[in-house]
Amino acid sequence: MRLKDAYPLSIPVKLAFLRLLAVMLLSLVGTVMKLYGVVAYFAVLLISALLFGLSSGWRVELSGRGMTLIYGFGVFRVRTGEILEVSNLRLLRFGRLLRHLSGELITPVFFLLLSVALFGVRGLLVLPFVLYWLILYSILLTFPLKLLKERAGMLIALSLLLPWALSMPLAVLGVEFRWFGLSLVTSLFGFWFLVGFISRDYVLLRGEFGEFLVACDNAGRIITALAGGGNGSLRRPLE
């Protein structure tokens, strides 16, 4: 049975390699453009996007007392085994779950490199936008999800305005680079990433084959579905 509006965030090692490869390829598009031209440039962009999609969580299915985590448009499947423990992570800091979020946190790096490739920005001029993502990361990983949801309006404003504030000094100094376009794209990507991150619930599953982090619209629905699956040994330490 498919669980509505749920997808896995924990990424298996082989899929994490695909996502890292997507980022590495994207970082080379400038060199590819110079050496092989426009066709090769767009080919690398397309391959990077495909690898990124293949390494992304797709959906979650309930199977007896366990779950099946599905990735990459349904291509890859990972079984959790019997679920022994489930935690609703509203009160937990995500910094404690960094190993489960590593794949998710690569996402902004992917889009940062994509923006840089599209706007042709090089060298130290990228630093304001790297700093932007570092600030956003530190906020998301430091504070509990419940507090992030309560401060959603302030965080959204920060995600939209911070790229402009960080790049403005370079613009005022007359440094020539496409700061307007890159600031606009970064703020939109940041807004999209932040809203997606804090609008979800997160459930940590401990199964026979390891721990798995799942994002969903309603953590209670997943816990109820697992309990309804006849798993009498299910423990729920964090509600």
JSON list of C-alpha atoms in Angstrom, two decimals:
[
{"chain": "A", "resi": 1, "resn": "MET", "atom": "CA", "xyz": [0.00, 0.00, 0.00]},
{"chain": "A", "resi": 2, "resn": "ARG", "atom": "CA", "xyz": [1.38, 3.37, -0.98]},
{"chain": "A", "resi": 3, "resn": "LEU", "atom": "CA", "xyz": [1.57, 6.00, 1.74]},
{"chain": "A", "resi": 4, "resn": "LYS", "atom": "CA", "xyz": [0.23, 9.25, 0.34]},
{"chain": "A", "resi": 5, "resn": "ASP", "atom": "CA", "xyz": [2.57, 12.27, 0.25]},
{"chain": "A", "resi": 6, "resn": "ALA", "atom": "CA", "xyz": [5.55, 10.45, 1.78]},
{"chain": "A", "resi": 7, "resn": "TYR", "atom": "CA", "xyz": [9.03, 9.95, 0.34]},
{"chain": "A", "resi": 8, "resn": "PRO", "atom": "CA", "xyz": [12.39, 8.75, 1.70]},
{"chain": "A", "resi": 9, "resn": "LEU", "atom": "CA", "xyz": [15.15, 11.21, 2.59]},
{"chain": "A", "resi": 10, "resn": "SER", "atom": "CA", "xyz": [17.76, 8.65, 3.63]},
{"chain": "A", "resi": 11, "resn": "ILE", "atom": "CA", "xyz": [19.77, 7.77, 0.53]},
{"chain": "A", "resi": 12, "resn": "PRO", "atom": "CA", "xyz": [21.58, 4.42, 0.07]},
{"chain": "A", "resi": 13, "resn": "VAL", "atom": "CA", "xyz": [25.30, 4.63, -0.64]},
{"chain": "A", "resi": 14, "resn": "LYS", "atom": "CA", "xyz": [25.00, 3.75, -4.33]},
{"chain": "A", "resi": 15, "resn": "LEU", "atom": "CA", "xyz": [22.39, 6.46, -4.88]},
{"chain": "A", "resi": 16, "resn": "ALA", "atom": "CA", "xyz": [24.39, 9.00, -2.86]},
{"chain": "A", "resi": 17, "resn": "PHE", "atom": "CA", "xyz": [27.22, 8.30, -5.31]},
{"chain": "A", "resi": 18, "resn": "LEU", "atom": "CA", "xyz": [24.89, 9.12, -8.22]},
{"chain": "A", "resi": 19, "resn": "ARG", "atom": "CA", "xyz": [23.90, 12.41, -6.60]},
{"chain": "A", "resi": 20, "resn": "LEU", "atom": "CA", "xyz": [27.52, 13.31, -5.93]},
{"chain": "A", "resi": 21, "resn": "LEU", "atom": "CA", "xyz": [28.35, 12.44, -9.54]},
{"chain": "A", "resi": 22, "resn": "ALA", "atom": "CA", "xyz": [25.55, 14.75, -10.70]},
{"chain": "A", "resi": 23, "resn": "VAL", "atom": "CA", "xyz": [27.09, 17.61, -8.71]},
{"chain": "A", "resi": 24, "resn": "MET", "atom": "CA", "xyz": [30.59, 16.84, -10.02]},
{"chain": "A", "resi": 25, "resn": "LEU", "atom": "CA", "xyz": [29.39, 16.80, -13.64]},
{"chain": "A", "resi": 26, "resn": "LEU", "atom": "CA", "xyz": [27.57, 20.06, -13.15]},
{"chain": "A", "resi": 27, "resn": "SER", "atom": "CA", "xyz": [30.73, 21.67, -11.80]},
{"chain": "A", "resi": 28, "resn": "LEU", "atom": "CA", "xyz": [32.46, 20.81, -15.10]},
{"chain": "A", "resi": 29, "resn": "VAL", "atom": "CA", "xyz": [29.94, 22.34, -17.51]},
{"chain": "A", "resi": 30, "resn": "GLY", "atom": "CA", "xyz": [32.04, 25.49, -18.01]},
{"chain": "A", "resi": 31, "resn": "THR", "atom": "CA", "xyz": [35.04, 23.44, -19.10]},
{"chain": "A", "resi": 32, "resn": "VAL", "atom": "CA", "xyz": [32.86, 21.23, -21.30]},
{"chain": "A", "resi": 33, "resn": "MET", "atom": "CA", "xyz": [31.42, 24.33, -22.97]},
{"chain": "A", "resi": 34, "resn": "LYS", "atom": "CA", "xyz": [34.89, 25.64, -23.82]},
{"chain": "A", "resi": 35, "resn": "LEU", "atom": "CA", "xyz": [36.25, 22.33, -25.10]},
{"chain": "A", "resi": 36, "resn": "TYR", "atom": "CA", "xyz": [33.26, 20.74, -26.83]},
{"chain": "A", "resi": 37, "resn": "GLY", "atom": "CA", "xyz": [30.67, 23.46, -27.46]},
{"chain": "A", "resi": 38, "resn": "VAL", "atom": "CA", "xyz": [26.99, 24.07, -26.77]},
{"chain": "A", "resi": 39, "resn": "VAL", "atom": "CA", "xyz": [25.69, 20.57, -27.56]},
{"chain": "A", "resi": 40, "resn": "ALA", "atom": "CA", "xyz": [28.03, 18.92, -25.05]},
{"chain": "A", "resi": 41, "resn": "TYR", "atom": "CA", "xyz": [27.16, 21.65, -22.52]},
{"chain": "A", "resi": 42, "resn": "PHE", "atom": "CA", "xyz": [23.46, 20.85, -22.63]},
{"chain": "A", "resi": 43, "resn": "ALA", "atom": "CA", "xyz": [24.17, 17.10, -22.71]},
{"chain": "A", "resi": 44, "resn": "VAL", "atom": "CA", "xyz": [26.07, 17.39, -19.41]},
{"chain": "A", "resi": 45, "resn": "LEU", "atom": "CA", "xyz": [23.23, 19.45, -17.91]},
{"chain": "A", "resi": 46, "resn": "LEU", "atom": "CA", "xyz": [20.71, 16.80, -18.98]},
{"chain": "A", "resi": 47, "resn": "ILE", "atom": "CA", "xyz": [22.81, 13.90, -17.63]},
{"chain": "A", "resi": 48, "resn": "SER", "atom": "CA", "xyz": [23.27, 15.75, -14.32]},
{"chain": "A", "resi": 49, "resn": "ALA", "atom": "CA", "xyz": [19.53, 16.30, -14.01]},
{"chain": "A", "resi": 50, "resn": "LEU", "atom": "CA", "xyz": [18.85, 12.62, -14.81]},
{"chain": "A", "resi": 51, "resn": "LEU", "atom": "CA", "xyz": [21.37, 11.40, -12.18]},
{"chain": "A", "resi": 52, "resn": "PHE", "atom": "CA", "xyz": [19.86, 13.79, -9.66]},
{"chain": "A", "resi": 53, "resn": "GLY", "atom": "CA", "xyz": [16.38, 12.43, -10.36]},
{"chain": "A", "resi": 54, "resn": "LEU", "atom": "CA", "xyz": [17.55, 8.82, -10.13]},
{"chain": "A", "resi": 55, "resn": "SER", "atom": "CA", "xyz": [19.02, 9.48, -6.68]},
{"chain": "A", "resi": 56, "resn": "SER", "atom": "CA", "xyz": [15.91, 11.19, -5.31]},
{"chain": "A", "resi": 57, "resn": "GLY", "atom": "CA", "xyz": [13.30, 9.64, -3.03]},
{"chain": "A", "resi": 58, "resn": "TRP", "atom": "CA", "xyz": [10.12, 8.88, -4.95]},
{"chain": "A", "resi": 59, "resn": "ARG", "atom": "CA", "xyz": [7.54, 7.26, -2.67]},
{"chain": "A", "resi": 60, "resn": "VAL", "atom": "CA", "xyz": [7.02, 4.96, 0.33]},
{"chain": "A", "resi": 61, "resn": "GLU", "atom": "CA", "xyz": [4.97, 1.78, 0.40]},
{"chain": "A", "resi": 62, "resn": "LEU", "atom": "CA", "xyz": [3.74, -0.15, 3.42]},
{"chain": "A", "resi": 63, "resn": "SER", "atom": "CA", "xyz": [4.45, -3.86, 3.10]},
{"chain": "A", "resi": 64, "resn": "GLY", "atom": "CA", "xyz": [3.27, -5.97, 6.01]},
{"chain": "A", "resi": 65, "resn": "ARG", "atom": "CA", "xyz": [5.23, -5.00, 9.12]},
{"chain": "A", "resi": 66, "resn": "GLY", "atom": "CA", "xyz": [7.81, -3.07, 7.15]},
{"chain": "A", "resi": 67, "resn": "MET", "atom": "CA", "xyz": [8.18, -0.49, 4.43]},
{"chain": "A", "resi": 68, "resn": "THR", "atom": "CA", "xyz": [9.62, -0.30, 0.94]},
{"chain": "A", "resi": 69, "resn": "LEU", "atom": "CA", "xyz": [11.42, 2.93, 0.09]},
{"chain": "A", "resi": 70, "resn": "ILE", "atom": "CA", "xyz": [11.34, 3.72, -3.63]},
{"chain": "A", "resi": 71, "resn": "TYR", "atom": "CA", "xyz": [13.83, 5.98, -5.42]},
{"chain": "A", "resi": 72, "resn": "GLY", "atom": "CA", "xyz": [14.56, 7.30, -8.89]},
{"chain": "A", "resi": 73, "resn": "PHE", "atom": "CA", "xyz": [11.15, 7.33, -10.63]},
{"chain": "A", "resi": 74, "resn": "GLY", "atom": "CA", "xyz": [10.49, 3.84, -9.22]},
{"chain": "A", "resi": 75, "resn": "VAL", "atom": "CA", "xyz": [13.74, 2.28, -10.46]},
{"chain": "A", "resi": 76, "resn": "PHE", "atom": "CA", "xyz": [15.37, 1.50, -7.08]},
{"chain": "A", "resi": 77, "resn": "ARG", "atom": "CA", "xyz": [13.78, -0.14, -4.03]},
{"chain": "A", "resi": 78, "resn": "VAL", "atom": "CA", "xyz": [15.07, -0.50, -0.46]},
{"chain": "A", "resi": 79, "resn": "ARG", "atom": "CA", "xyz": [13.32, -2.64, 2.14]},
{"chain": "A", "resi": 80, "resn": "THR", "atom": "CA", "xyz": [13.42, -1.65, 5.80]},
{"chain": "A", "resi": 81, "resn": "GLY", "atom": "CA", "xyz": [12.53, -5.06, 7.20]},
{"chain": "A", "resi": 82, "resn": "GLU", "atom": "CA", "xyz": [10.15, -5.14, 10.15]},
{"chain": "A", "resi": 83, "resn": "ILE", "atom": "CA", "xyz": [9.75, -1.69, 11.70]},
{"chain": "A", "resi": 84, "resn": "LEU", "atom": "CA", "xyz": [10.69, -1.86, 15.38]},
{"chain": "A", "resi": 85, "resn": "GLU", "atom": "CA", "xyz": [10.57, 1.80, 16.37]},
{"chain": "A", "resi": 86, "resn": "VAL", "atom": "CA", "xyz": [9.19, 5.03, 14.92]},
{"chain": "A", "resi": 87, "resn": "SER", "atom": "CA", "xyz": [9.89, 8.62, 16.02]},
{"chain": "A", "resi": 88, "resn": "ASN", "atom": "CA", "xyz": [8.05, 11.81, 15.14]},
{"chain": "A", "resi": 89, "resn": "LEU", "atom": "CA", "xyz": [10.82, 14.42, 14.86]},
{"chain": "A", "resi": 90, "resn": "ARG", "atom": "CA", "xyz": [8.96, 17.63, 15.66]},
{"chain": "A", "resi": 91, "resn": "LEU", "atom": "CA", "xyz": [11.11, 18.35, 18.73]},
{"chain": "A", "resi": 92, "resn": "LEU", "atom": "CA", "xyz": [14.43, 17.03, 17.45]},
{"chain": "A", "resi": 93, "resn": "ARG", "atom": "CA", "xyz": [17.26, 19.10, 15.97]},
{"chain": "A", "resi": 94, "resn": "PHE", "atom": "CA", "xyz": [18.12, 17.95, 12.48]},
{"chain": "A", "resi": 95, "resn": "GLY", "atom": "CA", "xyz": [21.83, 18.31, 13.20]},
{"chain": "A", "resi": 96, "resn": "ARG", "atom": "CA", "xyz": [21.54, 15.00, 15.06]},
{"chain": "A", "resi": 97, "resn": "LEU", "atom": "CA", "xyz": [20.34, 13.38, 11.83]},
{"chain": "A", "resi": 98, "resn": "LEU", "atom": "CA", "xyz": [23.00, 14.79, 9.53]},
{"chain": "A", "resi": 99, "resn": "ARG", "atom": "CA", "xyz": [23.94, 11.43, 8.06]},
{"chain": "A", "resi": 100, "resn": "HIS", "atom": "CA", "xyz": [20.33, 10.89, 6.96]},
{"chain": "A", "resi": 101, "resn": "LEU", "atom": "CA", "xyz": [20.11, 14.40, 5.47]},
{"chain": "A", "resi": 102, "resn": "SER", "atom": "CA", "xyz": [23.39, 14.39, 3.54]},
{"chain": "A", "resi": 103, "resn": "GLY", "atom": "CA", "xyz": [21.65, 13.66, 0.25]},
{"chain": "A", "resi": 104, "resn": "GLU", "atom": "CA", "xyz": [19.00, 16.31, 0.86]},
{"chain": "A", "resi": 105, "resn": "LEU", "atom": "CA", "xyz": [21.62, 18.91, 1.73]},
{"chain": "A", "resi": 106, "resn": "ILE", "atom": "CA", "xyz": [23.44, 18.29, -1.55]},
{"chain": "A", "resi": 107, "resn": "THR", "atom": "CA", "xyz": [20.34, 19.56, -3.35]},
{"chain": "A", "resi": 108, "resn": "PRO", "atom": "CA", "xyz": [21.11, 23.29, -2.87]},
{"chain": "A", "resi": 109, "resn": "VAL", "atom": "CA", "xyz": [24.72, 22.64, -3.94]},
{"chain": "A", "resi": 110, "resn": "PHE", "atom": "CA", "xyz": [23.36, 21.19, -7.17]},
{"chain": "A", "resi": 111, "resn": "PHE", "atom": "CA", "xyz": [21.22, 24.24, -7.84]},
{"chain": "A", "resi": 112, "resn": "LEU", "atom": "CA", "xyz": [24.00, 26.64, -6.83]},
{"chain": "A", "resi": 113, "resn": "LEU", "atom": "CA", "xyz": [26.28, 25.05, -9.42]},
{"chain": "A", "resi": 114, "resn": "LEU", "atom": "CA", "xyz": [23.46, 25.11, -11.96]},
{"chain": "A", "resi": 115, "resn": "SER", "atom": "CA", "xyz": [22.95, 28.83, -11.35]},
{"chain": "A", "resi": 116, "resn": "VAL", "atom": "CA", "xyz": [26.68, 29.49, -11.64]},
{"chain": "A", "resi": 117, "resn": "ALA", "atom": "CA", "xyz": [26.77, 27.52, -14.90]},
{"chain": "A", "resi": 118, "resn": "LEU", "atom": "CA", "xyz": [23.80, 29.39, -16.36]},
{"chain": "A", "resi": 119, "resn": "PHE", "atom": "CA", "xyz": [25.09, 32.83, -15.41]},
{"chain": "A", "resi": 120, "resn": "GLY", "atom": "CA", "xyz": [28.80, 32.21, -16.01]},
{"chain": "A", "resi": 121, "resn": "VAL", "atom": "CA", "xyz": [29.90, 33.46, -12.58]},
{"chain": "A", "resi": 122, "resn": "ARG", "atom": "CA", "xyz": [33.36, 32.30, -11.51]},
{"chain": "A", "resi": 123, "resn": "GLY", "atom": "CA", "xyz": [35.83, 32.44, -8.67]},
{"chain": "A", "resi": 124, "resn": "LEU", "atom": "CA", "xyz": [35.31, 34.41, -5.47]},
{"chain": "A", "resi": 125, "resn": "LEU", "atom": "CA", "xyz": [32.17, 36.08, -6.84]},
{"chain": "A", "resi": 126, "resn": "VAL", "atom": "CA", "xyz": [30.28, 32.91, -5.90]},
{"chain": "A", "resi": 127, "resn": "LEU", "atom": "CA", "xyz": [31.15, 33.31, -2.20]},
{"chain": "A", "resi": 128, "resn": "PRO", "atom": "CA", "xyz": [28.10, 35.43, -1.22]},
{"chain": "A", "resi": 129, "resn": "PHE", "atom": "CA", "xyz": [25.82, 32.68, -2.47]},
{"chain": "A", "resi": 130, "resn": "VAL", "atom": "CA", "xyz": [27.83, 29.91, -0.81]},
{"chain": "A", "resi": 131, "resn": "LEU", "atom": "CA", "xyz": [27.55, 31.91, 2.42]},
{"chain": "A", "resi": 132, "resn": "TYR", "atom": "CA", "xyz": [23.80, 32.16, 1.89]},
{"chain": "A", "resi": 133, "resn": "TRP", "atom": "CA", "xyz": [23.41, 28.38, 1.83]},
{"chain": "A", "resi": 134, "resn": "LEU", "atom": "CA", "xyz": [25.71, 27.95, 4.82]},
{"chain": "A", "resi": 135, "resn": "ILE", "atom": "CA", "xyz": [23.54, 30.36, 6.84]},
{"chain": "A", "resi": 136, "resn": "LEU", "atom": "CA", "xyz": [20.36, 28.57, 5.75]},
{"chain": "A", "resi": 137, "resn": "TYR", "atom": "CA", "xyz": [21.87, 25.17, 6.60]},
{"chain": "A", "resi": 138, "resn": "SER", "atom": "CA", "xyz": [23.00, 26.31, 10.04]},
{"chain": "A", "resi": 139, "resn": "ILE", "atom": "CA", "xyz": [19.48, 27.53, 10.88]},
{"chain": "A", "resi": 140, "resn": "LEU", "atom": "CA", "xyz": [17.75, 24.35, 9.68]},
{"chain": "A", "resi": 141, "resn": "LEU", "atom": "CA", "xyz": [20.19, 22.05, 11.47]},
{"chain": "A", "resi": 142, "resn": "THR", "atom": "CA", "xyz": [20.35, 23.99, 14.75]},
{"chain": "A", "resi": 143, "resn": "PHE", "atom": "CA", "xyz": [16.71, 24.50, 15.70]},
{"chain": "A", "resi": 144, "resn": "PRO", "atom": "CA", "xyz": [13.91, 21.94, 16.23]},
{"chain": "A", "resi": 145, "resn": "LEU", "atom": "CA", "xyz": [11.34, 21.56, 13.46]},
{"chain": "A", "resi": 146, "resn": "LYS", "atom": "CA", "xyz": [8.55, 22.81, 15.73]},
{"chain": "A", "resi": 147, "resn": "LEU", "atom": "CA", "xyz": [10.36, 26.15, 16.24]},
{"chain": "A", "resi": 148, "resn": "LEU", "atom": "CA", "xyz": [11.17, 26.42, 12.51]},
{"chain": "A", "resi": 149, "resn": "LYS", "atom": "CA", "xyz": [7.47, 26.03, 11.71]},
{"chain": "A", "resi": 150, "resn": "GLU", "atom": "CA", "xyz": [6.53, 28.69, 14.28]},
{"chain": "A", "resi": 151, "resn": "ARG", "atom": "CA", "xyz": [9.04, 31.14, 12.74]},
{"chain": "A", "resi": 152, "resn": "ALA", "atom": "CA", "xyz": [8.16, 30.23, 9.14]},
{"chain": "A", "resi": 153, "resn": "GLY", "atom": "CA", "xyz": [7.28, 33.79, 8.07]},
{"chain": "A", "resi": 154, "resn": "MET", "atom": "CA", "xyz": [10.58, 35.22, 9.28]},
{"chain": "A", "resi": 155, "resn": "LEU", "atom": "CA", "xyz": [12.54, 32.38, 7.68]},
{"chain": "A", "resi": 156, "resn": "ILE", "atom": "CA", "xyz": [10.79, 32.81, 4.34]},
{"chain": "A", "resi": 157, "resn": "ALA", "atom": "CA", "xyz": [11.59, 36.53, 4.35]},
{"chain": "A", "resi": 158, "resn": "LEU", "atom": "CA", "xyz": [15.21, 35.71, 5.17]},
{"chain": "A", "resi": 159, "resn": "SER", "atom": "CA", "xyz": [15.45, 33.17, 2.35]},
{"chain": "A", "resi": 160, "resn": "LEU", "atom": "CA", "xyz": [14.17, 35.72, -0.18]},
{"chain": "A", "resi": 161, "resn": "LEU", "atom": "CA", "xyz": [16.13, 38.79, 0.96]},
{"chain": "A", "resi": 162, "resn": "LEU", "atom": "CA", "xyz": [19.45, 37.41, 2.14]},
{"chain": "A", "resi": 163, "resn": "PRO", "atom": "CA", "xyz": [20.97, 36.72, -1.33]},
{"chain": "A", "resi": 164, "resn": "TRP", "atom": "CA", "xyz": [20.43, 40.36, -2.29]},
{"chain": "A", "resi": 165, "resn": "ALA", "atom": "CA", "xyz": [21.92, 41.63, 0.98]},
{"chain": "A", "resi": 166, "resn": "LEU", "atom": "CA", "xyz": [25.03, 39.46, 0.60]},
{"chain": "A", "resi": 167, "resn": "SER", "atom": "CA", "xyz": [25.67, 40.32, -3.04]},
{"chain": "A", "resi": 168, "resn": "MET", "atom": "CA", "xyz": [24.80, 44.02, -2.80]},
{"chain": "A", "resi": 169, "resn": "PRO", "atom": "CA", "xyz": [28.26, 45.14, -1.54]},
{"chain": "A", "resi": 170, "resn": "LEU", "atom": "CA", "xyz": [29.87, 43.72, -4.68]},
{"chain": "A", "resi": 171, "resn": "ALA", "atom": "CA", "xyz": [27.31, 45.48, -6.85]},
{"chain": "A", "resi": 172, "resn": "VAL", "atom": "CA", "xyz": [27.85, 48.78, -5.02]},
{"chain": "A", "resi": 173, "resn": "LEU", "atom": "CA", "xyz": [31.62, 48.45, -5.49]},
{"chain": "A", "resi": 174, "resn": "GLY", "atom": "CA", "xyz": [31.06, 48.13, -9.21]},
{"chain": "A", "resi": 175, "resn": "VAL", "atom": "CA", "xyz": [32.24, 44.55, -9.54]},
{"chain": "A", "resi": 176, "resn": "GLU", "atom": "CA", "xyz": [31.01, 43.29, -12.89]},
{"chain": "A", "resi": 177, "resn": "PHE", "atom": "CA", "xyz": [29.11, 40.02, -12.62]},
{"chain": "A", "resi": 178, "resn": "ARG", "atom": "CA", "xyz": [25.52, 38.99, -13.09]},
{"chain": "A", "resi": 179, "resn": "TRP", "atom": "CA", "xyz": [24.63, 39.58, -9.47]},
{"chain": "A", "resi": 180, "resn": "PHE", "atom": "CA", "xyz": [20.99, 40.47, -10.19]},
{"chain": "A", "resi": 181, "resn": "GLY", "atom": "CA", "xyz": [20.19, 37.26, -12.04]},
{"chain": "A", "resi": 182, "resn": "LEU", "atom": "CA", "xyz": [22.13, 35.03, -9.64]},
{"chain": "A", "resi": 183, "resn": "SER", "atom": "CA", "xyz": [20.59, 36.73, -6.60]},
{"chain": "A", "resi": 184, "resn": "LEU", "atom": "CA", "xyz": [17.11, 36.25, -8.05]},
{"chain": "A", "resi": 185, "resn": "VAL", "atom": "CA", "xyz": [17.64, 32.57, -8.87]},
{"chain": "A", "resi": 186, "resn": "THR", "atom": "CA", "xyz": [19.30, 31.88, -5.50]},
{"chain": "A", "resi": 187, "resn": "SER", "atom": "CA", "xyz": [16.48, 33.53, -3.56]},
{"chain": "A", "resi": 188, "resn": "LEU", "atom": "CA", "xyz": [13.86, 31.54, -5.49]},
{"chain": "A", "resi": 189, "resn": "PHE", "atom": "CA", "xyz": [15.71, 28.24, -5.02]},
{"chain": "A", "resi": 190, "resn": "GLY", "atom": "CA", "xyz": [16.25, 29.06, -1.35]},
{"chain": "A", "resi": 191, "resn": "PHE", "atom": "CA", "xyz": [12.57, 29.88, -0.89]},
{"chain": "A", "resi": 192, "resn": "TRP", "atom": "CA", "xyz": [11.53, 26.64, -2.61]},
{"chain": "A", "resi": 193, "resn": "PHE", "atom": "CA", "xyz": [13.97, 24.54, -0.56]},
{"chain": "A", "resi": 194, "resn": "LEU", "atom": "CA", "xyz": [13.06, 26.18, 2.77]},
{"chain": "A", "resi": 195, "resn": "VAL", "atom": "CA", "xyz": [9.29, 25.99, 2.29]},
{"chain": "A", "resi": 196, "resn": "GLY", "atom": "CA", "xyz": [9.58, 22.36, 1.23]},
{"chain": "A", "resi": 197, "resn": "PHE", "atom": "CA", "xyz": [11.76, 21.56, 4.23]},
{"chain": "A", "resi": 198, "resn": "ILE", "atom": "CA", "xyz": [9.73, 23.16, 7.01]},
{"chain": "A", "resi": 199, "resn": "SER", "atom": "CA", "xyz": [6.27, 22.40, 5.62]},
{"chain": "A", "resi": 200, "resn": "ARG", "atom": "CA", "xyz": [6.78, 18.65, 6.00]},
{"chain": "A", "resi": 201, "resn": "ASP", "atom": "CA", "xyz": [6.75, 16.28, 8.95]},
{"chain": "A", "resi": 202, "resn": "TYR", "atom": "CA", "xyz": [9.64, 13.86, 9.45]},
{"chain": "A", "resi": 203, "resn": "VAL", "atom": "CA", "xyz": [9.61, 10.33, 10.79]},
{"chain": "A", "resi": 204, "resn": "LEU", "atom": "CA", "xyz": [12.64, 8.28, 11.77]},
{"chain": "A", "resi": 205, "resn": "LEU", "atom": "CA", "xyz": [12.12, 4.56, 11.29]},
{"chain": "A", "resi": 206, "resn": "ARG", "atom": "CA", "xyz": [14.29, 1.90, 12.88]},
{"chain": "A", "resi": 207, "resn": "GLY", "atom": "CA", "xyz": [13.89, -1.38, 11.07]},
{"chain": "A", "resi": 208, "resn": "GLU", "atom": "CA", "xyz": [15.65, -4.71, 10.83]},
{"chain": "A", "resi": 209, "resn": "PHE", "atom": "CA", "xyz": [17.98, -3.37, 8.14]},
{"chain": "A", "resi": 210, "resn": "GLY", "atom": "CA", "xyz": [18.85, 0.01, 9.67]},
{"chain": "A", "resi": 211, "resn": "GLU", "atom": "CA", "xyz": [17.47, 3.51, 10.25]},
{"chain": "A", "resi": 212, "resn": "PHE", "atom": "CA", "xyz": [15.57, 5.46, 7.61]},
{"chain": "A", "resi": 213, "resn": "LEU", "atom": "CA", "xyz": [14.32, 9.05, 7.51]},
{"chain": "A", "resi": 214, "resn": "VAL", "atom": "CA", "xyz": [11.01, 9.69, 5.76]},
{"chain": "A", "resi": 215, "resn": "ALA", "atom": "CA", "xyz": [9.41, 13.04, 4.92]},
{"chain": "A", "resi": 216, "resn": "CYS", "atom": "CA", "xyz": [5.62, 13.23, 4.88]},
{"chain": "A", "resi": 217, "resn": "ASP", "atom": "CA", "xyz": [2.66, 15.58, 5.18]},
{"chain": "A", "resi": 218, "resn": "ASN", "atom": "CA", "xyz": [1.40, 13.93, 8.36]},
{"chain": "A", "resi": 219, "resn": "ALA", "atom": "CA", "xyz": [3.64, 11.93, 10.70]},
{"chain": "A", "resi": 220, "resn": "GLY", "atom": "CA", "xyz": [0.63, 10.64, 12.62]},
{"chain": "A", "resi": 221, "resn": "ARG", "atom": "CA", "xyz": [-0.73, 9.01, 9.46]},
{"chain": "A", "resi": 222, "resn": "ILE", "atom": "CA", "xyz": [2.46, 6.96, 9.02]},
{"chain": "A", "resi": 223, "resn": "ILE", "atom": "CA", "xyz": [2.51, 5.92, 12.69]},
{"chain": "A", "resi": 224, "resn": "THR", "atom": "CA", "xyz": [-1.16, 4.91, 12.49]},
{"chain": "A", "resi": 225, "resn": "ALA", "atom": "CA", "xyz": [-0.57, 2.98, 9.26]},
{"chain": "A", "resi": 226, "resn": "LEU", "atom": "CA", "xyz": [2.32, 1.06, 10.83]},
{"chain": "A", "resi": 227, "resn": "ALA", "atom": "CA", "xyz": [0.29, 0.29, 13.96]},
{"chain": "A", "resi": 228, "resn": "GLY", "atom": "CA", "xyz": [-2.62, -0.80, 11.78]},
{"chain": "A", "resi": 229, "resn": "GLY", "atom": "CA", "xyz": [-0.32, -3.16, 9.90]},
{"chain": "A", "resi": 230, "resn": "GLY", "atom": "CA", "xyz": [-0.39, -5.49, 12.87]},
{"chain": "A", "resi": 231, "resn": "ASN", "atom": "CA", "xyz": [3.01, -4.55, 14.22]},
{"chain": "A", "resi": 232, "resn": "GLY", "atom": "CA", "xyz": [2.43, -5.18, 17.89]},
{"chain": "A", "resi": 233, "resn": "SER", "atom": "CA", "xyz": [6.12, -4.64, 18.73]},
{"chain": "A", "resi": 234, "resn": "LEU", "atom": "CA", "xyz": [6.16, -1.08, 17.35]},
{"chain": "A", "resi": 235, "resn": "ARG", "atom": "CA", "xyz": [7.58, 1.47, 19.77]},
{"chain": "A", "resi": 236, "resn": "ARG", "atom": "CA", "xyz": [6.97, 5.22, 19.51]},
{"chain": "A", "resi": 237, "resn": "PRO", "atom": "CA", "xyz": [9.51, 7.08, 21.65]},
{"chain": "A", "resi": 238, "resn": "LEU", "atom": "CA", "xyz": [8.91, 10.57, 20.31]},
{"chain": "A", "resi": 239, "resn": "GLU", "atom": "CA", "xyz": [5.39, 11.79, 19.62]}
]
